[in-house]
Structure formats: structure tokens, C-alpha cells
Amino acid sequence: QSVLTQPPSVSAASGQKVTISCSGSSSNIGSNFVSWYQQLPGTAPKLLIYDNNKRPSGIPDRFSGSKSDTSATLDITGLQPGDGADYYCATWDSSLIALVFGGGTKLTVL
Amino acid sequence: EVQLLESGGGLVQPGGSLRLSCAASGFTFGNYALSWVRQAPGKGLEWVAAVSTAGRTYYAESVKGRFTISRDKSRNTLNLQMNSLRAEDTALYYCARHPFWYIPATDQRVDYWGQGTLVTVSS
């Protein structure tokens, strides 16, 4: 059971928008920054969003993040077939003294 | 270009030991905190351990007392000594870099990942 809760799967049609949620608590999301990672099949994870809503260089603005209280959200607009991947949220947990990840969300682009 | 190259994975019997290494290049090794993150087959990501530039270490409860993370500044290498291995330790182990020298940070993101080394614990 992951400390951060994500939906196991989401799906949407190509060109549409999808939202992936990440729910935590005051000791993790509530007091630290959230990052998001994309893991394409058979590859290592890649940083997608950091500091709740910032994008590393090279990440298109179709990807955006937000945080409110103890929850975070990843939005992907203009879905493309290549966006089909597993997405993970993560943050530091100040009580556990550990880096914690969500269980991951599998995105299917229809 | 930042590169993290893991090695040392393999098949080991339950109760056995294994030492993983991560050769880092393309950045000033001594300026960044590092972690090991693992992924069991078909499962999600699980943080294992982290070490700051000052050598301060942090461990997941599931490996505390069995695993030891260390860094060798002279060789630009991150290590993970794994003892008393269990079947549930079977996973792909990733070497991961954090963008700051200290842990914990309110921003504990991983900005670079290696390709992973596979550890299989089975009799």
C-alpha cells in the first residue's frame, strides 16, 4: 500500500485531456514539493514536473501540475499516442523520513 | 551529459548478499545527493535509500538494517551493499540523482535516473 494514492489507470482519446490525481497527507504533500515522473514501457522513469508545477527543460507545456493542500494533480492536454505510459507522483515524507512514491497510474490513449 | 551506470545485479539465493554499484559521470559527483530506487517486476517505484554529500544516510523501513548505501568520491561511485536478501527484494534497482547536496529537502526530486540493474533473489 503506497503512502501516496493514485488511480491505477486512466484513459482518454487522442487529442483530449486527462487528469491524474495524487493524494497524500500533511506530512508529505502537505509540507513538501511534489514531482511527477513518466515511465515509458521498458525504460527508466523521467522527470516530468517538479516543485508542484515546474517543467524541466524539454518537457512540453501540454504537461502541467498543481497542488492543493494534501493533493496534487497532473494534467496532460492534447493527448498523443506516445503519452501512453505509467505516471508516478513523489514527495518527501517528513514523518517517515523517506522519499515516497504513488502506486503509479497507467495512461491509455485511445 | 549526466550518466548513471549501474552494475552488480544478478541471481542470489535468499539470505545471500550482493553489492550494487553506480558509476556517475558528466557532473561534479561530490555536489549531489544520490538514491537507490527499485521496481519489482510489474510493480511501481519504491525508494530504497539515500545519501547526502556529507555521507548522511536514510533508508526505507523495508531495508533498514540489511542494506547499506555509501558513496566513493574518489571513484565517483555510489554503492549499495545488500545483505540478508529476501525474495521480495527482487527488483530492477535504479541509481538516482537529486539536484541538491542535502537530504532531506522540501524538493526531493530525482532529476536523473540510470537504466537499472536487475536483482533476482531465488533458490
JSON list of C-alpha atoms in Angstrom, two decimals:
[
{"chain": "A", "resi": 1, "resn": "GLN", "atom": "CA", "xyz": [0.00, 0.00, 0.00]},
{"chain": "A", "resi": 2, "resn": "SER", "atom": "CA", "xyz": [1.60, 3.24, -1.17]},
{"chain": "A", "resi": 3, "resn": "VAL", "atom": "CA", "xyz": [1.75, 6.33, 1.03]},
{"chain": "A", "resi": 4, "resn": "LEU", "atom": "CA", "xyz": [0.55, 8.41, -1.91]},
{"chain": "A", "resi": 5, "resn": "THR", "atom": "CA", "xyz": [-2.66, 7.30, -3.61]},
{"chain": "A", "resi": 6, "resn": "GLN", "atom": "CA", "xyz": [-3.08, 7.39, -7.37]},
{"chain": "A", "resi": 7, "resn": "PRO", "atom": "CA", "xyz": [-5.77, 5.84, -9.58]},
{"chain": "A", "resi": 8, "resn": "PRO", "atom": "CA", "xyz": [-4.41, 2.60, -11.09]},
{"chain": "A", "resi": 9, "resn": "SER", "atom": "CA", "xyz": [-5.43, 3.59, -14.60]},
{"chain": "A", "resi": 10, "resn": "VAL", "atom": "CA", "xyz": [-6.91, 6.38, -16.69]},
{"chain": "A", "resi": 11, "resn": "SER", "atom": "CA", "xyz": [-7.76, 6.60, -20.35]},
{"chain": "A", "resi": 12, "resn": "ALA", "atom": "CA", "xyz": [-8.77, 9.22, -22.85]},
{"chain": "A", "resi": 13, "resn": "ALA", "atom": "CA", "xyz": [-8.92, 9.71, -26.57]},
{"chain": "A", "resi": 14, "resn": "SER", "atom": "CA", "xyz": [-6.11, 11.18, -28.59]},
{"chain": "A", "resi": 15, "resn": "GLY", "atom": "CA", "xyz": [-6.28, 14.98, -28.52]},
{"chain": "A", "resi": 16, "resn": "GLN", "atom": "CA", "xyz": [-8.25, 15.06, -25.28]},
{"chain": "A", "resi": 17, "resn": "LYS", "atom": "CA", "xyz": [-7.23, 15.99, -21.74]},
{"chain": "A", "resi": 18, "resn": "VAL", "atom": "CA", "xyz": [-6.60, 13.67, -18.83]},
{"chain": "A", "resi": 19, "resn": "THR", "atom": "CA", "xyz": [-6.08, 14.36, -15.15]},
{"chain": "A", "resi": 20, "resn": "ILE", "atom": "CA", "xyz": [-4.15, 12.11, -12.77]},
{"chain": "A", "resi": 21, "resn": "SER", "atom": "CA", "xyz": [-4.60, 12.66, -9.05]},
{"chain": "A", "resi": 22, "resn": "CYS", "atom": "CA", "xyz": [-2.21, 12.02, -6.18]},
{"chain": "A", "resi": 23, "resn": "SER", "atom": "CA", "xyz": [-3.49, 12.09, -2.63]},
{"chain": "A", "resi": 24, "resn": "GLY", "atom": "CA", "xyz": [-1.32, 12.24, 0.46]},
{"chain": "A", "resi": 25, "resn": "SER", "atom": "CA", "xyz": [-1.22, 13.78, 3.90]},
{"chain": "A", "resi": 26, "resn": "SER", "atom": "CA", "xyz": [0.10, 16.75, 5.85]},
{"chain": "A", "resi": 27, "resn": "SER", "atom": "CA", "xyz": [3.47, 15.06, 6.41]},
{"chain": "A", "resi": 28, "resn": "ASN", "atom": "CA", "xyz": [4.19, 14.59, 2.72]},
{"chain": "A", "resi": 29, "resn": "ILE", "atom": "CA", "xyz": [2.29, 16.52, 0.04]},
{"chain": "A", "resi": 30, "resn": "GLY", "atom": "CA", "xyz": [1.03, 18.98, 2.64]},
{"chain": "A", "resi": 31, "resn": "SER", "atom": "CA", "xyz": [4.53, 20.13, 3.55]},
{"chain": "A", "resi": 32, "resn": "ASN", "atom": "CA", "xyz": [6.83, 19.33, 0.64]},
{"chain": "A", "resi": 33, "resn": "PHE", "atom": "CA", "xyz": [7.04, 19.79, -3.10]},
{"chain": "A", "resi": 34, "resn": "VAL", "atom": "CA", "xyz": [5.58, 17.18, -5.45]},
{"chain": "A", "resi": 35, "resn": "SER", "atom": "CA", "xyz": [7.31, 15.80, -8.51]},
{"chain": "A", "resi": 36, "resn": "TRP", "atom": "CA", "xyz": [5.88, 13.68, -11.32]},
{"chain": "A", "resi": 37, "resn": "TYR", "atom": "CA", "xyz": [7.61, 11.05, -13.43]},
{"chain": "A", "resi": 38, "resn": "GLN", "atom": "CA", "xyz": [6.76, 9.42, -16.75]},
{"chain": "A", "resi": 39, "resn": "GLN", "atom": "CA", "xyz": [7.87, 5.85, -17.36]},
{"chain": "A", "resi": 40, "resn": "LEU", "atom": "CA", "xyz": [7.50, 4.59, -20.90]},
{"chain": "A", "resi": 41, "resn": "PRO", "atom": "CA", "xyz": [7.41, 0.79, -21.31]},
{"chain": "A", "resi": 42, "resn": "GLY", "atom": "CA", "xyz": [10.81, -0.78, -20.75]},
{"chain": "A", "resi": 43, "resn": "THR", "atom": "CA", "xyz": [12.57, 2.47, -19.87]},
{"chain": "A", "resi": 44, "resn": "ALA", "atom": "CA", "xyz": [13.72, 4.32, -16.78]},
{"chain": "A", "resi": 45, "resn": "PRO", "atom": "CA", "xyz": [11.47, 6.98, -15.28]},
{"chain": "A", "resi": 46, "resn": "LYS", "atom": "CA", "xyz": [11.84, 10.56, -16.48]},
{"chain": "A", "resi": 47, "resn": "LEU", "atom": "CA", "xyz": [11.21, 13.75, -14.52]},
{"chain": "A", "resi": 48, "resn": "LEU", "atom": "CA", "xyz": [8.11, 15.47, -15.87]},
{"chain": "A", "resi": 49, "resn": "ILE", "atom": "CA", "xyz": [7.13, 18.04, -13.22]},
{"chain": "A", "resi": 50, "resn": "TYR", "atom": "CA", "xyz": [8.95, 19.32, -10.13]},
{"chain": "A", "resi": 51, "resn": "ASP", "atom": "CA", "xyz": [8.18, 21.83, -7.39]},
{"chain": "A", "resi": 52, "resn": "ASN", "atom": "CA", "xyz": [4.47, 21.02, -7.92]},
{"chain": "A", "resi": 53, "resn": "ASN", "atom": "CA", "xyz": [4.17, 22.83, -11.22]},
{"chain": "A", "resi": 54, "resn": "LYS", "atom": "CA", "xyz": [7.54, 23.43, -12.90]},
{"chain": "A", "resi": 55, "resn": "ARG", "atom": "CA", "xyz": [8.66, 21.68, -16.07]},
{"chain": "A", "resi": 56, "resn": "PRO", "atom": "CA", "xyz": [12.27, 20.68, -16.76]},
{"chain": "A", "resi": 57, "resn": "SER", "atom": "CA", "xyz": [13.75, 21.87, -20.00]},
{"chain": "A", "resi": 58, "resn": "GLY", "atom": "CA", "xyz": [12.37, 19.87, -22.93]},
{"chain": "A", "resi": 59, "resn": "ILE", "atom": "CA", "xyz": [9.06, 18.91, -21.35]},
{"chain": "A", "resi": 60, "resn": "PRO", "atom": "CA", "xyz": [6.19, 20.29, -23.46]},
{"chain": "A", "resi": 61, "resn": "ASP", "atom": "CA", "xyz": [3.64, 22.62, -21.88]},
{"chain": "A", "resi": 62, "resn": "ARG", "atom": "CA", "xyz": [0.95, 20.03, -22.55]},
{"chain": "A", "resi": 63, "resn": "PHE", "atom": "CA", "xyz": [2.07, 18.66, -19.18]},
{"chain": "A", "resi": 64, "resn": "SER", "atom": "CA", "xyz": [1.16, 20.70, -16.12]},
{"chain": "A", "resi": 65, "resn": "GLY", "atom": "CA", "xyz": [0.99, 20.11, -12.39]},
{"chain": "A", "resi": 66, "resn": "SER", "atom": "CA", "xyz": [-0.75, 21.65, -9.44]},
{"chain": "A", "resi": 67, "resn": "LYS", "atom": "CA", "xyz": [-1.05, 21.12, -5.70]},
{"chain": "A", "resi": 68, "resn": "SER", "atom": "CA", "xyz": [-3.75, 21.96, -3.20]},
{"chain": "A", "resi": 69, "resn": "ASP", "atom": "CA", "xyz": [-3.41, 21.13, 0.48]},
{"chain": "A", "resi": 70, "resn": "THR", "atom": "CA", "xyz": [-2.60, 17.39, 0.60]},
{"chain": "A", "resi": 71, "resn": "SER", "atom": "CA", "xyz": [-3.36, 16.52, -3.01]},
{"chain": "A", "resi": 72, "resn": "ALA", "atom": "CA", "xyz": [-1.60, 17.04, -6.32]},
{"chain": "A", "resi": 73, "resn": "THR", "atom": "CA", "xyz": [-2.72, 16.76, -9.90]},
{"chain": "A", "resi": 74, "resn": "LEU", "atom": "CA", "xyz": [-1.02, 16.12, -13.23]},
{"chain": "A", "resi": 75, "resn": "ASP", "atom": "CA", "xyz": [-2.86, 17.36, -16.30]},
{"chain": "A", "resi": 76, "resn": "ILE", "atom": "CA", "xyz": [-1.99, 16.27, -19.81]},
{"chain": "A", "resi": 77, "resn": "THR", "atom": "CA", "xyz": [-3.69, 18.09, -22.68]},
{"chain": "A", "resi": 78, "resn": "GLY", "atom": "CA", "xyz": [-3.67, 17.34, -26.39]},
{"chain": "A", "resi": 79, "resn": "LEU", "atom": "CA", "xyz": [-3.04, 13.64, -25.70]},
{"chain": "A", "resi": 80, "resn": "GLN", "atom": "CA", "xyz": [-0.77, 11.84, -28.13]},
{"chain": "A", "resi": 81, "resn": "PRO", "atom": "CA", "xyz": [-0.33, 8.08, -28.60]},
{"chain": "A", "resi": 82, "resn": "GLY", "atom": "CA", "xyz": [3.23, 8.41, -27.29]},
{"chain": "A", "resi": 83, "resn": "ASP", "atom": "CA", "xyz": [1.92, 9.67, -23.95]},
{"chain": "A", "resi": 84, "resn": "GLY", "atom": "CA", "xyz": [0.79, 6.15, -23.11]},
{"chain": "A", "resi": 85, "resn": "ALA", "atom": "CA", "xyz": [2.94, 5.31, -20.07]},
{"chain": "A", "resi": 86, "resn": "ASP", "atom": "CA", "xyz": [2.97, 4.88, -16.31]},
{"chain": "A", "resi": 87, "resn": "TYR", "atom": "CA", "xyz": [2.94, 8.09, -14.30]},
{"chain": "A", "resi": 88, "resn": "TYR", "atom": "CA", "xyz": [4.16, 8.42, -10.71]},
{"chain": "A", "resi": 89, "resn": "CYS", "atom": "CA", "xyz": [3.92, 11.21, -8.16]},
{"chain": "A", "resi": 90, "resn": "ALA", "atom": "CA", "xyz": [6.51, 11.53, -5.43]},
{"chain": "A", "resi": 91, "resn": "THR", "atom": "CA", "xyz": [7.47, 13.71, -2.49]},
{"chain": "A", "resi": 92, "resn": "TRP", "atom": "CA", "xyz": [9.42, 13.61, 0.74]},
{"chain": "A", "resi": 93, "resn": "ASP", "atom": "CA", "xyz": [7.57, 12.43, 3.83]},
{"chain": "A", "resi": 94, "resn": "SER", "atom": "CA", "xyz": [8.77, 14.35, 6.87]},
{"chain": "A", "resi": 95, "resn": "SER", "atom": "CA", "xyz": [7.30, 11.86, 9.34]},
{"chain": "A", "resi": 96, "resn": "LEU", "atom": "CA", "xyz": [8.56, 8.69, 7.67]},
{"chain": "A", "resi": 97, "resn": "ILE", "atom": "CA", "xyz": [11.85, 10.43, 6.76]},
{"chain": "A", "resi": 98, "resn": "ALA", "atom": "CA", "xyz": [11.58, 8.83, 3.36]},
{"chain": "A", "resi": 99, "resn": "LEU", "atom": "CA", "xyz": [11.04, 9.60, -0.28]},
{"chain": "A", "resi": 100, "resn": "VAL", "atom": "CA", "xyz": [7.59, 8.26, -1.09]},
{"chain": "A", "resi": 101, "resn": "PHE", "atom": "CA", "xyz": [6.02, 7.41, -4.43]},
{"chain": "A", "resi": 102, "resn": "GLY", "atom": "CA", "xyz": [2.46, 6.93, -5.53]},
{"chain": "A", "resi": 103, "resn": "GLY", "atom": "CA", "xyz": [1.47, 3.48, -6.76]},
{"chain": "A", "resi": 104, "resn": "GLY", "atom": "CA", "xyz": [1.52, 4.70, -10.35]},
{"chain": "A", "resi": 105, "resn": "THR", "atom": "CA", "xyz": [-1.17, 5.36, -12.94]},
{"chain": "A", "resi": 106, "resn": "LYS", "atom": "CA", "xyz": [-1.25, 3.64, -16.30]},
{"chain": "A", "resi": 107, "resn": "LEU", "atom": "CA", "xyz": [-2.39, 6.03, -19.01]},
{"chain": "A", "resi": 108, "resn": "THR", "atom": "CA", "xyz": [-4.00, 4.54, -22.09]},
{"chain": "A", "resi": 109, "resn": "VAL", "atom": "CA", "xyz": [-4.50, 6.81, -25.08]},
{"chain": "A", "resi": 110, "resn": "LEU", "atom": "CA", "xyz": [-7.47, 5.52, -27.06]},
{"chain": "B", "resi": 1, "resn": "GLU", "atom": "CA", "xyz": [25.95, 14.72, -20.24]},
{"chain": "B", "resi": 2, "resn": "VAL", "atom": "CA", "xyz": [24.90, 13.22, -16.92]},
{"chain": "B", "resi": 3, "resn": "GLN", "atom": "CA", "xyz": [25.27, 9.43, -16.89]},
{"chain": "B", "resi": 4, "resn": "LEU", "atom": "CA", "xyz": [24.50, 6.91, -14.17]},
{"chain": "B", "resi": 5, "resn": "LEU", "atom": "CA", "xyz": [25.55, 3.35, -14.94]},
{"chain": "B", "resi": 6, "resn": "GLU", "atom": "CA", "xyz": [24.51, 0.62, -12.54]},
{"chain": "B", "resi": 7, "resn": "SER", "atom": "CA", "xyz": [26.20, -2.76, -12.23]},
{"chain": "B", "resi": 8, "resn": "GLY", "atom": "CA", "xyz": [26.38, -5.71, -9.88]},
{"chain": "B", "resi": 9, "resn": "GLY", "atom": "CA", "xyz": [22.93, -7.21, -10.26]},
{"chain": "B", "resi": 10, "resn": "GLY", "atom": "CA", "xyz": [22.34, -10.91, -10.64]},
{"chain": "B", "resi": 11, "resn": "LEU", "atom": "CA", "xyz": [20.79, -14.03, -9.20]},
{"chain": "B", "resi": 12, "resn": "VAL", "atom": "CA", "xyz": [21.31, -14.67, -5.49]},
{"chain": "B", "resi": 13, "resn": "GLN", "atom": "CA", "xyz": [19.81, -17.12, -3.02]},
{"chain": "B", "resi": 14, "resn": "PRO", "atom": "CA", "xyz": [17.62, -15.99, -0.15]},
{"chain": "B", "resi": 15, "resn": "GLY", "atom": "CA", "xyz": [19.80, -14.93, 2.75]},
{"chain": "B", "resi": 16, "resn": "GLY", "atom": "CA", "xyz": [22.66, -14.05, 0.43]},
{"chain": "B", "resi": 17, "resn": "SER", "atom": "CA", "xyz": [24.44, -10.79, -0.28]},
{"chain": "B", "resi": 18, "resn": "LEU", "atom": "CA", "xyz": [25.05, -8.60, -3.29]},
{"chain": "B", "resi": 19, "resn": "ARG", "atom": "CA", "xyz": [26.80, -5.28, -3.86]},
{"chain": "B", "resi": 20, "resn": "LEU", "atom": "CA", "xyz": [25.47, -2.86, -6.45]},
{"chain": "B", "resi": 21, "resn": "SER", "atom": "CA", "xyz": [27.50, 0.00, -7.88]},
{"chain": "B", "resi": 22, "resn": "CYS", "atom": "CA", "xyz": [26.60, 3.10, -9.87]},
{"chain": "B", "resi": 23, "resn": "ALA", "atom": "CA", "xyz": [29.29, 4.85, -11.88]},
{"chain": "B", "resi": 24, "resn": "ALA", "atom": "CA", "xyz": [28.49, 8.53, -12.23]},
{"chain": "B", "resi": 25, "resn": "SER", "atom": "CA", "xyz": [29.83, 10.88, -14.89]},
{"chain": "B", "resi": 26, "resn": "GLY", "atom": "CA", "xyz": [29.04, 14.19, -16.52]},
{"chain": "B", "resi": 27, "resn": "PHE", "atom": "CA", "xyz": [28.67, 16.15, -13.28]},
{"chain": "B", "resi": 28, "resn": "THR", "atom": "CA", "xyz": [30.55, 17.00, -10.10]},
{"chain": "B", "resi": 29, "resn": "PHE", "atom": "CA", "xyz": [29.85, 13.89, -8.06]},
{"chain": "B", "resi": 30, "resn": "GLY", "atom": "CA", "xyz": [30.53, 15.49, -4.71]},
{"chain": "B", "resi": 31, "resn": "ASN", "atom": "CA", "xyz": [27.87, 18.15, -5.15]},
{"chain": "B", "resi": 32, "resn": "TYR", "atom": "CA", "xyz": [24.76, 15.97, -5.33]},
{"chain": "B", "resi": 33, "resn": "ALA", "atom": "CA", "xyz": [22.77, 13.67, -3.08]},
{"chain": "B", "resi": 34, "resn": "LEU", "atom": "CA", "xyz": [22.01, 10.25, -4.51]},
{"chain": "B", "resi": 35, "resn": "SER", "atom": "CA", "xyz": [19.46, 7.49, -4.00]},
{"chain": "B", "resi": 36, "resn": "TRP", "atom": "CA", "xyz": [18.64, 3.93, -4.95]},
{"chain": "B", "resi": 37, "resn": "VAL", "atom": "CA", "xyz": [15.09, 3.34, -6.16]},
{"chain": "B", "resi": 38, "resn": "ARG", "atom": "CA", "xyz": [13.78, -0.11, -7.05]},
{"chain": "B", "resi": 39, "resn": "GLN", "atom": "CA", "xyz": [10.95, -1.52, -9.09]},
{"chain": "B", "resi": 40, "resn": "ALA", "atom": "CA", "xyz": [9.73, -5.06, -8.61]},
{"chain": "B", "resi": 41, "resn": "PRO", "atom": "CA", "xyz": [8.56, -6.83, -11.79]},
{"chain": "B", "resi": 42, "resn": "GLY", "atom": "CA", "xyz": [5.26, -5.33, -12.90]},
{"chain": "B", "resi": 43, "resn": "LYS", "atom": "CA", "xyz": [5.10, -3.06, -9.84]},
{"chain": "B", "resi": 44, "resn": "GLY", "atom": "CA", "xyz": [5.62, 0.58, -9.00]},
{"chain": "B", "resi": 45, "resn": "LEU", "atom": "CA", "xyz": [8.63, 2.57, -7.87]},
{"chain": "B", "resi": 46, "resn": "GLU", "atom": "CA", "xyz": [9.93, 2.17, -4.32]},
{"chain": "B", "resi": 47, "resn": "TRP", "atom": "CA", "xyz": [12.64, 4.33, -2.79]},
{"chain": "B", "resi": 48, "resn": "VAL", "atom": "CA", "xyz": [15.32, 2.25, -1.05]},
{"chain": "B", "resi": 49, "resn": "ALA", "atom": "CA", "xyz": [17.98, 4.52, 0.38]},
{"chain": "B", "resi": 50, "resn": "ALA", "atom": "CA", "xyz": [19.64, 7.91, 0.00]},
{"chain": "B", "resi": 51, "resn": "VAL", "atom": "CA", "xyz": [22.94, 9.53, 0.90]},
{"chain": "B", "resi": 52, "resn": "SER", "atom": "CA", "xyz": [23.84, 13.20, 1.11]},
{"chain": "B", "resi": 53, "resn": "THR", "atom": "CA", "xyz": [27.17, 14.66, 0.01]},
{"chain": "B", "resi": 54, "resn": "ALA", "atom": "CA", "xyz": [28.21, 14.69, 3.67]},
{"chain": "B", "resi": 55, "resn": "GLY", "atom": "CA", "xyz": [27.54, 10.95, 3.92]},
{"chain": "B", "resi": 56, "resn": "ARG", "atom": "CA", "xyz": [24.34, 11.17, 5.91]},
{"chain": "B", "resi": 57, "resn": "THR", "atom": "CA", "xyz": [22.18, 8.15, 5.07]},
{"chain": "B", "resi": 58, "resn": "TYR", "atom": "CA", "xyz": [18.46, 7.40, 5.01]},
{"chain": "B", "resi": 59, "resn": "TYR", "atom": "CA", "xyz": [16.72, 4.07, 4.47]},
{"chain": "B", "resi": 60, "resn": "ALA", "atom": "CA", "xyz": [13.27, 2.69, 3.73]},
{"chain": "B", "resi": 61, "resn": "GLU", "atom": "CA", "xyz": [11.91, 0.66, 6.64]},
{"chain": "B", "resi": 62, "resn": "SER", "atom": "CA", "xyz": [11.82, -2.43, 4.44]},
{"chain": "B", "resi": 63, "resn": "VAL", "atom": "CA", "xyz": [15.62, -2.49, 4.07]},
{"chain": "B", "resi": 64, "resn": "LYS", "atom": "CA", "xyz": [16.82, -0.85, 7.27]},
{"chain": "B", "resi": 65, "resn": "GLY", "atom": "CA", "xyz": [19.47, -2.98, 8.98]},
{"chain": "B", "resi": 66, "resn": "ARG", "atom": "CA", "xyz": [20.04, -5.11, 5.87]},
{"chain": "B", "resi": 67, "resn": "PHE", "atom": "CA", "xyz": [21.18, -2.61, 3.21]},
{"chain": "B", "resi": 68, "resn": "THR", "atom": "CA", "xyz": [23.98, -0.05, 3.40]},
{"chain": "B", "resi": 69, "resn": "ILE", "atom": "CA", "xyz": [24.31, 2.86, 0.99]},
{"chain": "B", "resi": 70, "resn": "SER", "atom": "CA", "xyz": [27.68, 4.54, 0.55]},
{"chain": "B", "resi": 71, "resn": "ARG", "atom": "CA", "xyz": [29.49, 6.82, -1.85]},
{"chain": "B", "resi": 72, "resn": "ASP", "atom": "CA", "xyz": [33.11, 6.85, -3.00]},
{"chain": "B", "resi": 73, "resn": "LYS", "atom": "CA", "xyz": [34.09, 10.35, -4.06]},
{"chain": "B", "resi": 74, "resn": "SER", "atom": "CA", "xyz": [37.49, 9.21, -5.36]},
{"chain": "B", "resi": 75, "resn": "ARG", "atom": "CA", "xyz": [35.80, 6.85, -7.82]},
{"chain": "B", "resi": 76, "resn": "ASN", "atom": "CA", "xyz": [32.61, 8.82, -8.47]},
{"chain": "B", "resi": 77, "resn": "THR", "atom": "CA", "xyz": [30.67, 5.74, -7.44]},
{"chain": "B", "resi": 78, "resn": "LEU", "atom": "CA", "xyz": [27.52, 5.07, -5.45]},
{"chain": "B", "resi": 79, "resn": "ASN", "atom": "CA", "xyz": [27.24, 1.67, -3.79]},
{"chain": "B", "resi": 80, "resn": "LEU", "atom": "CA", "xyz": [24.52, -0.43, -2.20]},
{"chain": "B", "resi": 81, "resn": "GLN", "atom": "CA", "xyz": [25.55, -3.37, -0.03]},
{"chain": "B", "resi": 82, "resn": "MET", "atom": "CA", "xyz": [22.59, -5.73, 0.28]},
{"chain": "B", "resi": 83, "resn": "ASN", "atom": "CA", "xyz": [22.66, -8.44, 2.95]},
{"chain": "B", "resi": 84, "resn": "SER", "atom": "CA", "xyz": [20.09, -10.99, 4.14]},
{"chain": "B", "resi": 85, "resn": "LEU", "atom": "CA", "xyz": [18.31, -10.76, 0.82]},
{"chain": "B", "resi": 86, "resn": "ARG", "atom": "CA", "xyz": [14.70, -11.87, 0.54]},
{"chain": "B", "resi": 87, "resn": "ALA", "atom": "CA", "xyz": [12.50, -12.86, -2.39]},
{"chain": "B", "resi": 88, "resn": "GLU", "atom": "CA", "xyz": [10.68, -9.53, -2.02]},
{"chain": "B", "resi": 89, "resn": "ASP", "atom": "CA", "xyz": [13.93, -7.69, -2.75]},
{"chain": "B", "resi": 90, "resn": "THR", "atom": "CA", "xyz": [13.74, -8.94, -6.35]},
{"chain": "B", "resi": 91, "resn": "ALA", "atom": "CA", "xyz": [13.60, -5.82, -8.50]},
{"chain": "B", "resi": 92, "resn": "LEU", "atom": "CA", "xyz": [15.27, -3.56, -11.00]},
{"chain": "B", "resi": 93, "resn": "TYR", "atom": "CA", "xyz": [17.45, -1.19, -8.95]},
{"chain": "B", "resi": 94, "resn": "TYR", "atom": "CA", "xyz": [17.88, 2.33, -10.27]},
{"chain": "B", "resi": 95, "resn": "CYS", "atom": "CA", "xyz": [20.59, 4.78, -9.31]},
{"chain": "B", "resi": 96, "resn": "ALA", "atom": "CA", "xyz": [19.07, 8.26, -8.98]},
{"chain": "B", "resi": 97, "resn": "ARG", "atom": "CA", "xyz": [20.46, 11.77, -8.60]},
{"chain": "B", "resi": 98, "resn": "HIS", "atom": "CA", "xyz": [18.84, 14.60, -6.62]},
{"chain": "B", "resi": 99, "resn": "PRO", "atom": "CA", "xyz": [19.55, 18.17, -7.67]},
{"chain": "B", "resi": 100, "resn": "PHE", "atom": "CA", "xyz": [20.84, 19.28, -4.23]},
{"chain": "B", "resi": 101, "resn": "TRP", "atom": "CA", "xyz": [23.65, 18.22, -1.92]},
{"chain": "B", "resi": 102, "resn": "TYR", "atom": "CA", "xyz": [21.50, 17.77, 1.16]},
{"chain": "B", "resi": 103, "resn": "ILE", "atom": "CA", "xyz": [18.74, 15.45, 2.34]},
{"chain": "B", "resi": 104, "resn": "PRO", "atom": "CA", "xyz": [16.02, 15.96, 3.23]},
{"chain": "B", "resi": 105, "resn": "ALA", "atom": "CA", "xyz": [14.91, 18.79, 1.01]},
{"chain": "B", "resi": 106, "resn": "THR", "atom": "CA", "xyz": [11.41, 20.09, 0.53]},
{"chain": "B", "resi": 107, "resn": "ASP", "atom": "CA", "xyz": [12.16, 19.48, -3.15]},
{"chain": "B", "resi": 108, "resn": "GLN", "atom": "CA", "xyz": [13.44, 15.91, -3.17]},
{"chain": "B", "resi": 109, "resn": "ARG", "atom": "CA", "xyz": [13.00, 15.30, -6.87]},
{"chain": "B", "resi": 110, "resn": "VAL", "atom": "CA", "xyz": [15.11, 12.90, -8.90]},
{"chain": "B", "resi": 111, "resn": "ASP", "atom": "CA", "xyz": [16.46, 14.75, -11.90]},
{"chain": "B", "resi": 112, "resn": "TYR", "atom": "CA", "xyz": [18.46, 11.90, -13.45]},
{"chain": "B", "resi": 113, "resn": "TRP", "atom": "CA", "xyz": [17.99, 8.13, -13.44]},
{"chain": "B", "resi": 114, "resn": "GLY", "atom": "CA", "xyz": [20.22, 5.27, -14.52]},
{"chain": "B", "resi": 115, "resn": "GLN", "atom": "CA", "xyz": [18.95, 2.38, -16.61]},
{"chain": "B", "resi": 116, "resn": "GLY", "atom": "CA", "xyz": [18.86, -0.05, -13.71]},
{"chain": "B", "resi": 117, "resn": "THR", "atom": "CA", "xyz": [20.42, -3.37, -12.73]},
{"chain": "B", "resi": 118, "resn": "LEU", "atom": "CA", "xyz": [18.29, -6.42, -12.07]},
{"chain": "B", "resi": 119, "resn": "VAL", "atom": "CA", "xyz": [18.49, -8.28, -8.78]},
{"chain": "B", "resi": 120, "resn": "THR", "atom": "CA", "xyz": [16.76, -11.65, -8.52]},
{"chain": "B", "resi": 121, "resn": "VAL", "atom": "CA", "xyz": [16.51, -13.40, -5.17]},
{"chain": "B", "resi": 122, "resn": "SER", "atom": "CA", "xyz": [15.52, -17.01, -5.64]},
{"chain": "B", "resi": 123, "resn": "SER", "atom": "CA", "xyz": [16.59, -20.52, -4.72]}
]
